[in-house]
PDB file of C-alpha atoms in Angstrom:
ATOM      1  CA  MET Z   1     138.785  76.219 105.657  1.00  0.00           C
ATOM      2  CA  THR Z   2     134.561  77.548 106.562  1.00  0.00           C
ATOM      3  CA  ARG Z   3     132.424  78.761 103.662  1.00  0.00           C
ATOM      4  CA  PRO Z   4     131.003  82.713 103.404  1.00  0.00           C
ATOM      5  CA  GLU Z   5     127.895  83.091 105.018  1.00  0.00           C
ATOM      6  CA  PRO Z   6     124.971  82.900 102.047  1.00  0.00           C
ATOM      7  CA  VAL Z   7     123.663  85.858 101.681  1.00  0.00           C
ATOM      8  CA  ARG Z   8     119.538  86.344 100.458  1.00  0.00           C
ATOM      9  CA  PHE Z   9     118.297  88.767  98.120  1.00  0.00           C
ATOM     10  CA  LEU Z  10     115.106  90.924  98.425  1.00  0.00           C
ATOM     11  CA  ARG Z  11     114.426  94.127  96.818  1.00  0.00           C
ATOM     12  CA  THR Z  12     112.002  97.216  98.203  1.00  0.00           C
ATOM     13  CA  GLU Z  13     108.415  97.991  96.828  1.00  0.00           C
ATOM     14  CA  ALA Z  14     108.457 100.672  93.364  1.00  0.00           C
ATOM     15  CA  SER Z  15     107.564 104.052  93.946  1.00  0.00           C
ATOM     16  CA  MET Z  16     108.607 107.376  91.907  1.00  0.00           C
ATOM     17  CA  ALA Z  17     112.299 106.943  91.922  1.00  0.00           C
ATOM     18  CA  PHE Z  18     113.001 103.253  92.198  1.00  0.00           C
ATOM     19  CA  PRO Z  19     110.396 102.371  90.124  1.00  0.00           C
ATOM     20  CA  GLU Z  20     111.795  98.855  90.028  1.00  0.00           C
ATOM     21  CA  GLY Z  21     112.603  99.324  93.626  1.00  0.00           C
ATOM     22  CA  ARG Z  22     116.095  98.521  95.782  1.00  0.00           C
ATOM     23  CA  LEU Z  23     117.962  96.010  96.338  1.00  0.00           C
ATOM     24  CA  LEU Z  24     118.829  94.786  99.711  1.00  0.00           C
ATOM     25  CA  ALA Z  25     120.904  92.247 100.810  1.00  0.00           C
ATOM     26  CA  LEU Z  26     121.444  90.034 104.291  1.00  0.00           C
ATOM     27  CA  ARG Z  27     123.860  88.827 105.786  1.00  0.00           C
ATOM     28  CA  ASP Z  28     124.952  87.802 109.066  1.00  0.00           C
ATOM     29  CA  GLY Z  29     122.031  89.294 110.173  1.00  0.00           C
ATOM     30  CA  ALA Z  30     122.327  92.630 108.682  1.00  0.00           C
ATOM     31  CA  VAL Z  31     120.568  94.695 105.973  1.00  0.00           C
ATOM     32  CA  HIS Z  32     122.087  95.833 103.673  1.00  0.00           C
ATOM     33  CA  VAL Z  33     120.828  98.331 100.029  1.00  0.00           C
ATOM     34  CA  LEU Z  34     122.514  98.339  96.868  1.00  0.00           C
ATOM     35  CA  ALA Z  35     123.479 102.347  96.701  1.00  0.00           C
ATOM     36  CA  ALA Z  36     125.914 104.793  93.582  1.00  0.00           C
ATOM     37  CA  ASP Z  37     128.810 103.630  95.279  1.00  0.00           C
ATOM     38  CA  GLY Z  38     128.317 100.026  96.895  1.00  0.00           C
ATOM     39  CA  TRP Z  39     126.745  98.797  99.629  1.00  0.00           C
ATOM     40  CA  THR Z  40     125.631 100.485 102.454  1.00  0.00           C
ATOM     41  CA  ARG Z  41     124.240  99.121 105.909  1.00  0.00           C
ATOM     42  CA  LEU Z  42     121.061  99.324 107.443  1.00  0.00           C
ATOM     43  CA  GLY Z  43     120.601  97.852 109.447  1.00  0.00           C
ATOM     44  CA  ARG Z  44     118.732  94.460 111.011  1.00  0.00           C
ATOM     45  CA  GLU Z  45     115.493  95.037 110.407  1.00  0.00           C
ATOM     46  CA  ARG Z  46     114.638  94.647 106.714  1.00  0.00           C
ATOM     47  CA  PRO Z  47     111.735  96.315 105.168  1.00  0.00           C
ATOM     48  CA  SER Z  48     108.217  94.837 106.114  1.00  0.00           C
ATOM     49  CA  THR Z  49     107.393  95.169 101.800  1.00  0.00           C
ATOM     50  CA  ALA Z  50     110.350  93.762 100.822  1.00  0.00           C
ATOM     51  CA  VAL Z  51     110.088  90.636  98.897  1.00  0.00           C
ATOM     52  CA  TRP Z  52     112.443  87.937  98.545  1.00  0.00           C
ATOM     53  CA  LEU Z  53     114.508  87.157  95.236  1.00  0.00           C
ATOM     54  CA  SER Z  54     116.678  84.457  94.570  1.00  0.00           C
ATOM     55  CA  ARG Z  55     120.334  84.910  93.126  1.00  0.00           C
ATOM     56  CA  GLU Z  56     119.095  84.619  89.668  1.00  0.00           C
ATOM     57  CA  ALA Z  57     115.870  87.292  90.057  1.00  0.00           C
ATOM     58  CA  ALA Z  58     118.821  89.410  91.955  1.00  0.00           C
ATOM     59  CA  GLU Z  59     121.194  89.338  88.593  1.00  0.00           C
ATOM     60  CA  ASP Z  60     118.353  89.499  86.959  1.00  0.00           C
ATOM     61  CA  TRP Z  61     117.518  92.979  88.464  1.00  0.00           C
ATOM     62  CA  CYS Z  62     121.281  93.790  88.440  1.00  0.00           C
ATOM     63  CA  GLU Z  63     121.407  94.284  84.531  1.00  0.00           C
ATOM     64  CA  ARG Z  64     117.613  95.793  84.057  1.00  0.00           C
ATOM     65  CA  GLU Z  65     118.910  98.040  86.254  1.00  0.00           C
ATOM     66  CA  GLY Z  66     122.899  98.598  83.983  1.00  0.00           C
ATOM     67  CA  TRP Z  67     123.779  97.257  88.531  1.00  0.00           C
ATOM     68  CA  ASP Z  68     128.105  94.946  87.535  1.00  0.00           C
ATOM     69  CA  LEU Z  69     127.195  91.756  89.029  1.00  0.00           C
ATOM     70  CA  ASN Z  70     130.270  90.894  90.889  1.00  0.00           C
ATOM     71  CA  LEU Z  71     128.844  93.198  93.425  1.00  0.00           C
ATOM     72  CA  LEU Z  72     126.582  90.206  94.081  1.00  0.00           C
ATOM     73  CA  ASP Z  73     129.163  88.938  95.130  1.00  0.00           C
ATOM     74  CA  HIS Z  74     130.704  91.385  97.305  1.00  0.00           C
ATOM     75  CA  VAL Z  75     127.691  91.954  99.991  1.00  0.00           C
ATOM     76  CA  PRO Z  76     130.172  93.258 103.455  1.00  0.00           C
ATOM     77  CA  SER Z  77     130.058  90.563 106.498  1.00  0.00           C
ATOM     78  CA  THR Z  78     129.676  92.119 109.835  1.00  0.00           C
ATOM     79  CA  ARG Z  79     132.330  89.458 111.450  1.00  0.00           C
TER      80      ARG Z  79
END
């Protein structure tokens, strides 16, 4: 049994539409954004202004924004 690929989380800069920024996840070399319908793949390049977050900081972001914490465990794999 193999271990799942690690997921790294990021947050975009704040904007008028997203005062807390957007939550991103990097898995298998692909960047995903948390959207209303779940994780949406953005591509392979992360936004240059996105900052890395720890898992705890990503959980805090979800709690502030009202997202289900279980979403952090369901970032799609490209494999």
